[in-house]
Coordinates of N, CA and C in Angstrom, one line a residue:
X5 N 84.2 174.2 120.9 CA 83.9 175.3 122.2 C 83.8 174.7 123.4
X6 N 83.1 173.3 123.3 CA 83.0 172.7 124.9 C 84.4 172.2 125.3
X7 N 85.2 171.7 124.4 CA 86.5 171.3 124.6 C 87.4 172.7 125.1
X8 N 87.1 173.8 124.7 CA 87.8 174.8 125.3 C 87.3 175.3 126.4
X9 N 86.0 175.4 126.6 CA 85.3 175.5 128.2 C 86.1 174.6 129.2
X10 N 86.6 173.5 128.9 CA 87.5 172.6 129.9 C 88.3 173.4 130.7
X11 N 89.1 174.0 129.6 CA 90.4 174.8 130.2 C 90.0 175.8 131.6
X12 N 88.6 176.5 131.4 CA 88.1 177.5 131.9 C 87.3 177.2 133.3
X13 N 87.0 175.9 133.1 CA 86.3 175.0 134.1 C 87.6 174.8 135.1
X14 N 88.7 174.3 134.6 CA 89.6 173.9 135.4 C 90.4 174.8 136.4
X15 N 90.4 175.9 135.5 CA 91.2 177.4 135.9 C 90.1 177.8 137.3
X16 N 88.9 178.0 137.0 CA 88.1 178.1 138.3 C 87.9 177.3 139.3
X17 N 87.9 175.9 139.1 CA 87.9 175.0 140.2 C 89.5 175.1 141.1
X18 N 90.7 175.3 140.3 CA 91.6 175.2 140.8 C 91.7 176.4 141.9
X19 N 91.0 177.5 141.4 CA 90.9 178.7 142.7 C 90.2 178.4 143.7
X20 N 89.0 177.8 143.5 CA 87.9 177.3 144.3 C 89.1 176.3 145.3
X21 N 89.6 175.3 144.6 CA 90.4 174.3 145.6 C 91.5 175.1 146.6
X22 N 92.2 175.9 146.1 CA 93.1 176.7 146.7 C 92.4 177.4 147.9
X23 N 91.4 178.5 147.7 CA 91.0 179.2 148.4 C 90.1 178.8 149.6
X24 N 89.2 178.0 149.0 CA 88.1 177.4 149.9 C 88.1 175.8 150.6
X25 N 89.7 175.4 150.0 CA 89.6 173.8 150.3 C 88.6 173.2 150.2
X26 N 87.9 173.1 149.0 CA 87.2 172.0 148.6 C 87.7 171.0 147.7
X27 N 86.9 170.0 147.4 CA 87.7 169.2 146.5 C 87.5 169.5 145.0
X28 N 88.3 169.1 144.3 CA 88.1 170.0 142.9 C 87.0 169.8 142.3
X29 N 86.2 168.3 142.4 CA 85.2 168.2 141.5 C 84.1 169.2 142.0
X30 N 84.0 169.4 143.1 CA 83.0 170.4 143.7 C 83.5 172.1 143.3
X31 N 84.6 172.3 143.0 CA 84.8 173.6 142.3 C 84.3 173.4 140.7
X32 N 84.4 172.5 140.3 CA 84.1 172.1 138.9 C 82.8 172.8 138.8
X33 N 82.0 171.9 139.2 CA 80.4 171.7 139.5 C 79.9 173.2 139.9
X34 N 80.6 173.7 140.6 CA 80.0 175.0 141.1 C 80.2 176.0 139.8
X35 N 81.5 176.2 139.6 CA 81.9 177.0 138.7 C 81.0 176.9 137.2
X36 N 80.9 175.6 136.9 CA 79.9 175.4 135.7 C 78.7 175.8 135.9
X37 N 78.1 175.8 137.0 CA 76.6 176.1 137.3 C 76.4 177.7 137.3
X38 N 77.5 178.4 137.9 CA 77.5 180.0 137.8 C 77.6 180.3 136.6
X39 N 78.5 179.7 135.6 CA 78.3 180.0 134.2 C 77.3 180.0 133.4
X40 N 76.6 178.9 133.7 CA 75.8 178.8 132.9 C 74.3 179.8 133.3
X41 N 74.2 179.8 134.5 CA 73.1 181.0 135.1 C 73.7 182.5 134.6
X42 N 74.6 182.4 134.5 CA 75.2 183.8 134.3 C 74.9 184.1 132.6
X43 N 75.5 183.3 132.0 CA 75.0 183.3 130.7 C 73.6 183.4 130.2
X44 N 72.9 182.4 130.8 CA 71.5 182.5 130.6 C 70.5 183.7 130.9
X45 N 71.0 184.3 132.0 CA 70.2 185.4 132.5 C 71.0 186.8 131.7
X46 N 72.1 186.7 131.4 CA 72.7 188.0 130.6 C 72.7 188.3 129.5
X47 N 72.9 186.9 128.6 CA 73.0 187.2 127.2 C 74.2 187.8 126.8
X48 N 74.0 188.3 125.5 CA 75.2 188.9 124.9 C 75.2 190.1 125.3
X49 N 74.5 191.3 126.0 CA 74.5 192.3 126.5 C 75.4 191.9 127.7
X50 N 75.0 191.1 128.6 CA 76.0 191.1 129.8 C 77.7 190.8 129.6
X51 N 77.7 189.8 128.5 CA 78.6 188.9 128.1 C 79.8 190.3 127.7
X52 N 79.3 191.0 126.9 CA 79.9 192.4 126.3 C 80.6 193.1 127.3
X53 N 79.6 193.6 128.4 CA 79.9 194.8 129.3 C 80.9 193.8 130.6
X54 N 80.4 192.7 130.8 CA 81.3 192.2 131.9 C 82.7 191.7 131.2
X55 N 82.6 191.2 130.1 CA 83.7 191.1 129.5 C 85.0 192.3 129.7
X56 N 84.5 193.6 129.3 CA 85.4 194.6 129.3 C 85.7 194.6 130.7
X57 N 85.2 194.6 131.7 CA 85.5 194.6 133.0 C 86.3 193.5 133.5
X58 N 86.2 192.2 132.8 CA 86.7 191.3 133.6 C 88.1 191.2 132.9
X59 N 88.3 191.7 131.7 CA 89.7 191.8 130.9 C 90.4 192.6 131.7
X60 N 89.8 194.0 132.2 CA 90.8 194.9 132.7 C 91.0 194.2 134.0
X61 N 90.4 193.3 134.9 CA 90.7 192.8 135.9 C 91.9 191.9 135.6
X62 N 91.8 191.2 134.6 CA 92.7 190.1 134.3 C 94.0 190.7 133.9
X63 N 94.0 191.7 133.0 CA 95.3 192.7 132.6 C 95.9 193.3 134.0
X64 N 95.3 193.8 134.8 CA 96.0 194.6 136.0 C 96.4 193.5 136.9
X65 N 95.8 192.5 137.0 CA 96.3 191.3 137.9 C 97.4 190.7 137.4
X66 N 97.7 190.4 136.1 CA 98.9 189.9 135.1 C 100.1 191.0 135.2
X67 N 99.7 192.3 135.3 CA 100.8 193.1 135.0 C 101.3 193.4 136.7
X68 N 100.4 193.9 137.4 CA 101.0 193.9 139.0 C 101.8 192.7 139.5
X69 N 101.4 191.5 139.4 CA 101.9 190.1 139.6 C 103.2 190.3 139.0
X70 N 103.1 190.6 137.7 CA 104.9 190.3 137.1 C 105.7 191.5 137.6
X71 N 105.3 192.4 137.9 CA 106.2 193.4 138.6 C 106.4 193.2 140.1
X72 N 105.7 192.3 140.5 CA 106.0 191.8 142.0 C 107.0 190.6 141.9
X73 N 106.9 189.8 140.9 CA 107.9 188.7 140.6 C 109.4 189.4 140.4
X74 N 109.3 190.5 139.5 CA 110.5 191.1 139.1 C 111.1 191.9 140.6
X75 N 110.3 192.3 141.4 CA 110.7 192.5 142.6 C 111.2 191.6 143.7
X76 N 110.4 190.4 143.4 CA 110.7 189.2 144.1 C 112.1 188.6 144.1
X77 N 112.8 188.7 142.5 CA 113.9 188.1 142.1 C 114.9 189.1 142.4
X78 N 114.9 190.7 142.7 CA 115.5 191.6 142.6 C 116.0 192.1 141.2
X79 N 114.9 192.1 140.4 CA 115.3 192.8 139.0 C 115.1 191.6 137.9
X80 N 115.1 192.1 136.8 CA 115.0 191.2 135.4 C 116.4 190.4 135.2
X81 N 117.7 191.0 135.5 CA 118.7 190.2 135.1 C 118.9 189.2 136.0
X82 N 118.5 189.2 137.2 CA 118.6 188.3 138.3 C 117.7 187.3 137.8
X83 N 116.5 187.5 137.6 CA 115.3 186.5 137.4 C 115.8 185.6 136.1
X84 N 116.4 186.4 135.1 CA 116.9 185.4 134.0 C 117.8 184.7 134.6
X85 N 118.6 185.0 135.3 CA 119.8 184.0 135.7 C 119.5 182.7 136.3
X86 N 118.6 183.2 137.2 CA 117.8 182.0 138.5 C 117.1 181.1 137.5
X87 N 116.3 181.7 136.8 CA 115.7 180.6 135.8 C 116.5 179.8 134.7
X88 N 117.3 180.4 134.3 CA 118.2 179.9 133.2 C 119.0 178.7 134.0
X89 N 119.1 179.0 135.3 CA 120.0 178.0 135.9 C 119.3 176.7 136.0
X90 N 118.0 176.6 136.3 CA 117.1 175.7 136.1 C 116.4 175.1 134.8
X91 N 116.2 176.1 134.0 CA 115.6 175.8 132.8 C 116.3 176.7 131.5
X92 N 117.4 176.0 131.1 CA 118.6 176.5 130.3 C 117.6 177.4 129.0
X93 N 116.6 176.7 128.6 CA 116.0 177.2 127.3 C 115.0 178.2 127.5
X94 N 114.2 178.4 129.0 CA 113.3 179.3 129.0 C 113.2 180.6 128.4
X95 N 114.4 181.3 128.3 CA 114.6 182.5 127.7 C 114.9 182.3 126.2
X96 N 115.3 181.1 126.0 CA 115.7 181.2 124.5 C 114.7 181.2 123.4
X97 N 115.0 182.3 122.6 CA 113.5 182.3 121.4 C 113.5 181.2 120.7
X98 N 115.0 180.3 120.5 CA 114.6 179.1 119.6 C 114.2 177.8 120.3
X99 N 114.6 177.9 121.4 CA 113.9 176.9 122.4 C 114.4 175.5 121.9
X100 N 113.9 174.3 122.5 CA 114.0 173.1 122.5 C 113.3 172.7 121.2
X101 N 112.0 173.1 121.0 CA 111.0 172.6 119.9 C 111.1 173.0 118.8
X102 N 112.3 174.1 118.5 CA 112.5 174.8 117.0 C 112.2 176.0 116.7
X103 N 112.6 176.5 115.8 CA 112.1 178.1 115.7 C 110.9 178.2 115.0
X104 N 110.2 177.6 114.0 CA 109.1 177.5 113.3 C 108.2 177.3 114.7
X105 N 108.1 176.3 115.4 CA 107.4 176.0 116.6 C 107.4 177.4 117.3
X106 N 108.3 177.9 117.8 CA 108.1 179.0 118.9 C 107.5 180.2 118.2
X107 N 108.0 180.6 116.9 CA 107.5 181.7 116.3 C 106.1 181.8 116.1
X108 N 105.5 180.5 115.6 CA 104.3 180.4 115.4 C 103.2 180.5 116.5
X109 N 103.9 180.2 117.9 CA 103.3 179.7 118.9 C 102.9 181.2 119.4
X110 N 104.2 182.3 119.4 CA 104.0 183.7 119.7 C 103.0 184.4 119.0
X111 N 103.1 184.0 117.4 CA 102.0 184.5 116.6 C 100.6 184.2 117.2
X112 N 100.4 182.8 117.2 CA 99.1 182.4 117.9 C 98.5 183.0 119.0
X113 N 99.4 183.1 120.3 CA 99.1 183.8 121.2 C 99.0 185.4 121.3
X114 N 99.9 186.0 120.5 CA 99.6 187.4 120.3 C 98.8 188.0 119.4
X115 N 98.6 187.2 118.4 CA 97.7 187.5 117.0 C 96.5 186.9 116.7
X116 N 96.5 185.8 116.9 CA 95.7 184.8 115.9 C 94.7 184.7 117.2
X117 N 94.6 185.1 118.4 CA 93.5 184.9 119.5 C 92.2 185.9 119.0
X118 N 92.7 186.9 118.2 CA 91.8 187.7 117.8 C 90.8 187.0 116.9
X119 N 91.3 185.9 116.3 CA 90.5 185.3 115.2 C 89.6 184.0 116.1
X120 N 89.5 184.2 117.4 CA 88.8 182.7 117.9 C 87.6 182.9 118.1
X121 N 86.6 181.9 117.9 CA 85.4 182.6 117.8 C 84.7 183.3 119.1
X122 N 85.2 183.0 119.9 CA 84.7 183.4 121.1 C 85.2 184.7 121.2
X123 N 86.3 185.3 120.3 CA 86.9 186.9 120.6 C 85.8 187.2 119.2
X124 N 85.7 186.6 118.2 CA 84.9 187.1 117.0 C 83.5 187.6 117.3
X125 N 83.0 186.9 118.1 CA 81.5 187.1 118.6 C 81.3 188.7 119.3
X126 N 82.2 189.0 119.8 CA 82.5 190.3 120.4 C 82.1 191.7 119.4
X127 N 82.7 191.3 118.2 CA 82.5 192.5 117.2 C 81.0 192.8 116.9
X128 N 80.3 191.4 116.9 CA 78.7 191.8 116.7 C 78.0 192.8 117.4
X129 N 78.7 192.8 118.8 CA 78.3 193.8 120.0 C 78.9 195.6 119.2
X130 N 79.8 195.2 118.8 CA 80.4 196.8 118.3 C 79.1 197.9 117.8
X131 N 79.2 199.1 118.1 CA 78.5 200.2 117.4 C 78.4 200.4 116.1
X132 N 79.5 200.3 115.6 CA 79.9 200.2 114.0 C 81.0 199.8 113.8
X133 N 81.3 199.6 112.3 CA 82.4 199.2 111.4 C 83.8 199.8 112.2
X134 N 83.6 201.3 112.4 CA 84.9 201.5 113.0 C 85.2 201.2 114.2
X135 N 84.4 201.3 115.2 CA 84.7 200.9 116.5 C 85.2 199.2 116.3
X136 N 84.5 198.4 115.7 CA 85.2 196.9 115.5 C 86.4 197.2 115.0
X137 N 86.9 197.9 114.2 CA 88.4 197.9 113.5 C 89.2 198.2 114.7
X138 N 89.1 199.5 115.5 CA 89.8 199.9 116.4 C 90.0 199.1 117.8
X139 N 88.9 198.4 117.8 CA 88.5 197.3 118.7 C 89.8 196.3 118.5
X140 N 90.1 195.6 117.4 CA 91.0 195.1 116.7 C 92.3 195.4 117.0
X141 N 92.7 196.6 117.1 CA 94.1 197.0 117.2 C 94.4 197.4 118.5
X142 N 93.4 197.9 119.5 CA 93.6 197.9 120.9 C 93.5 196.5 121.4
X143 N 92.7 195.8 121.3 CA 92.7 194.5 121.7 C 94.0 193.6 121.5
X144 N 94.2 193.6 120.2 CA 95.3 193.0 120.0 C 96.9 193.1 120.6
X145 N 97.0 194.4 121.1 CA 98.0 195.1 121.7 C 97.8 194.8 123.2
X146 N 96.8 194.9 123.7 CA 96.5 194.6 125.2 C 96.6 193.0 125.4
X147 N 96.1 192.2 124.3 CA 96.4 190.9 124.5 C 97.8 190.6 124.8
X148 N 98.4 190.9 123.8 CA 100.2 190.9 123.9 C 100.8 191.0 125.1
X149 N 100.4 192.3 125.7 CA 100.9 192.6 127.0 C 100.4 191.7 128.2
X150 N 99.2 191.2 127.9 CA 98.5 190.1 129.0 C 99.4 189.0 129.0
X151 N 99.5 188.0 127.7 CA 100.2 187.2 127.5 C 101.8 187.1 127.8
X152 N 102.2 188.1 127.5 CA 103.8 188.5 127.8 C 104.2 188.4 129.4
X153 N 103.3 189.1 130.3 CA 103.6 189.2 131.5 C 102.9 187.8 132.3
X154 N 101.8 187.2 131.9 CA 101.3 186.2 132.4 C 102.6 184.9 132.2
X155 N 103.3 185.0 130.7 CA 104.2 184.1 130.8 C 105.6 184.3 131.6
X156 N 105.8 185.6 131.9 CA 107.0 185.9 132.9 C 106.6 185.3 134.2
X157 N 105.4 185.5 135.0 CA 104.8 185.3 136.0 C 105.3 183.8 136.3
X158 N 105.3 182.9 135.5 CA 105.7 181.4 135.6 C 107.2 181.2 136.2
X159 N 108.0 182.4 135.9 CA 109.2 182.1 136.3 C 109.7 182.0 137.8
X160 N 108.4 182.5 138.4 CA 108.8 182.7 140.0 C 108.1 181.3 140.1
X161 N 107.2 180.6 139.6 CA 107.0 179.2 139.9 C 107.9 178.2 139.5
X162 N 108.8 178.4 138.6 CA 109.9 177.8 138.2 C 111.0 177.4 139.0
X163 N 111.2 178.6 139.7 CA 112.6 178.9 140.8 C 111.7 178.5 142.4
X164 N 110.7 179.1 142.7 CA 110.3 179.0 144.2 C 109.5 177.8 144.3
X165 N 108.9 177.0 143.5 CA 107.9 176.1 143.6 C 108.4 174.9 142.8
X166 N 109.8 174.4 142.8 CA 110.3 173.3 142.0 C 109.5 172.2 142.0
X167 N 108.8 171.6 142.8 CA 107.9 170.5 143.1 C 106.8 170.6 142.5
X168 N 106.3 171.6 142.1 CA 104.9 172.0 141.5 C 104.5 170.7 140.8
X169 N 103.3 169.8 141.1 CA 102.8 168.7 140.2 C 101.8 169.0 139.2
X170 N 101.1 170.2 139.5 CA 100.3 170.7 138.3 C 100.7 172.2 137.9
X171 N 101.2 172.3 136.8 CA 101.7 173.8 136.1 C 100.5 174.8 136.1
X172 N 99.4 174.5 136.4 CA 98.1 175.3 136.1 C 97.9 176.2 137.6
X173 N 98.9 175.5 138.9 CA 98.8 176.1 139.8 C 100.0 177.0 139.8
X174 N 100.8 177.3 139.0 CA 101.8 178.4 139.1 C 101.3 179.8 139.4
X175 N 100.4 180.4 138.8 CA 100.0 181.6 139.0 C 99.3 181.7 140.6
X176 N 98.3 180.9 140.9 CA 98.2 180.8 142.3 C 99.0 180.8 143.3
X177 N 100.0 179.9 143.1 CA 101.1 179.9 144.2 C 102.0 181.2 144.4
X178 N 102.4 181.5 142.8 CA 103.2 182.8 142.8 C 102.4 184.0 143.6
X179 N 101.3 184.1 143.1 CA 100.5 185.3 143.9 C 100.4 185.2 145.3
X180 N 100.2 183.8 145.7 CA 99.9 183.7 147.1 C 101.2 183.9 147.9
X181 N 102.2 183.8 147.2 CA 103.6 184.0 148.0 C 104.2 185.4 148.1
X182 N 103.5 186.2 147.2 CA 104.1 187.7 146.8 C 103.2 188.6 147.4
X183 N 102.1 188.2 147.5 CA 101.0 189.2 147.7 C 100.4 189.2 149.2
X184 N 99.7 190.4 149.7 CA 98.9 190.1 150.9 C 97.5 189.4 150.7
X185 N 97.1 188.8 151.7 CA 95.8 187.9 151.4 C 94.8 188.4 150.7
X186 N 94.6 189.8 151.1 CA 93.6 190.5 150.6 C 93.8 190.8 149.3
X187 N 94.9 191.2 148.7 CA 95.3 191.7 147.1 C 95.4 190.3 146.5
X188 N 95.9 189.3 147.1 CA 95.9 187.7 146.2 C 94.4 187.5 146.0
X189 N 93.6 187.5 147.1 CA 92.0 187.3 146.9 C 91.7 187.9 145.8
X190 N 91.9 189.1 145.7 CA 91.3 189.9 144.5 C 92.0 189.4 143.1
X191 N 92.8 189.3 143.1 CA 93.7 188.7 141.6 C 93.2 187.3 141.7
X192 N 92.9 186.3 142.7 CA 92.3 184.9 142.4 C 91.3 185.2 141.7
X193 N 90.3 186.4 142.2 CA 89.1 186.6 141.7 C 89.2 186.9 139.8
X194 N 90.3 187.6 139.5 CA 90.7 187.9 138.2 C 91.0 186.4 137.4
X195 N 91.1 185.3 138.1 CA 91.1 184.2 137.4 C 89.7 183.6 137.1
X196 N 88.9 183.8 138.1 CA 87.5 183.5 138.0 C 86.9 184.8 136.5
X197 N 87.5 185.7 136.6 CA 87.1 186.9 135.7 C 87.5 186.2 134.6
X198 N 88.7 185.8 134.4 CA 89.3 185.2 133.0 C 88.3 184.0 132.4
X199 N 88.2 183.5 133.3 CA 87.4 181.9 133.0 C 86.0 182.5 132.5
X200 N 85.3 183.3 133.1 CA 83.8 183.9 132.9 C 83.8 184.7 131.5
X201 N 84.9 185.4 131.3 CA 85.0 186.3 130.0 C 85.1 185.5 128.9
X202 N 85.9 184.5 129.1 CA 85.9 183.4 127.8 C 84.7 182.5 127.8
X203 N 84.3 181.9 128.8 CA 83.0 180.9 128.9 C 81.8 181.5 128.2
X204 N 81.5 182.9 128.8 CA 80.2 183.3 128.4 C 80.2 183.3 126.9
X205 N 81.3 183.9 126.2 CA 81.1 184.3 124.8 C 81.2 182.5 124.2
X206 N 81.8 181.8 124.6 CA 81.9 180.5 124.1 C 80.4 179.7 124.1
X207 N 79.6 180.2 125.2 CA 78.2 179.5 125.3 C 77.7 179.9 124.5
X208 N 77.6 181.5 124.2 CA 76.8 182.3 123.4 C 77.1 181.8 121.9

């Protein structure tokens, strides 16, 4: 879990670096302190309710930015052709790494996420077994929508920011390019929401 939390700290720190122009290490420390205080004071109850709110923010941000990317390209067909001109294997299901890798990776991101420890702990907060079972069905579906739209957002970075040194900046750069500063700021907060939603459960 500690290793997994590193990814969340980096995501939050990159947003702080982009929005507030602070050094990366300052962003890491601030985000870490906020996470620890947040979980210490709120516990499982806070993690459950805020996890629901934060995932709603994350899903809305991913879907809206995805449609903004489509509009920026002028449609799905144009997006695919421009990305393939630079990365021929991007939309190839079989890819460069092989069929089994890509199929298994898709299953991991779409289905196996529901088996992750920080996801499983959510079921302990369910009202009864029926609610827990329904949560699996609804949660898996929404997770797949989230990961699909998130992956497609990266296509904007492939075309518009060819020299991007850190791929983790992709969502931030695309969102900043396509949306007004106010809306982009709200969606940057969704990255913090994503990091907090994952980290609070991992710390618990």
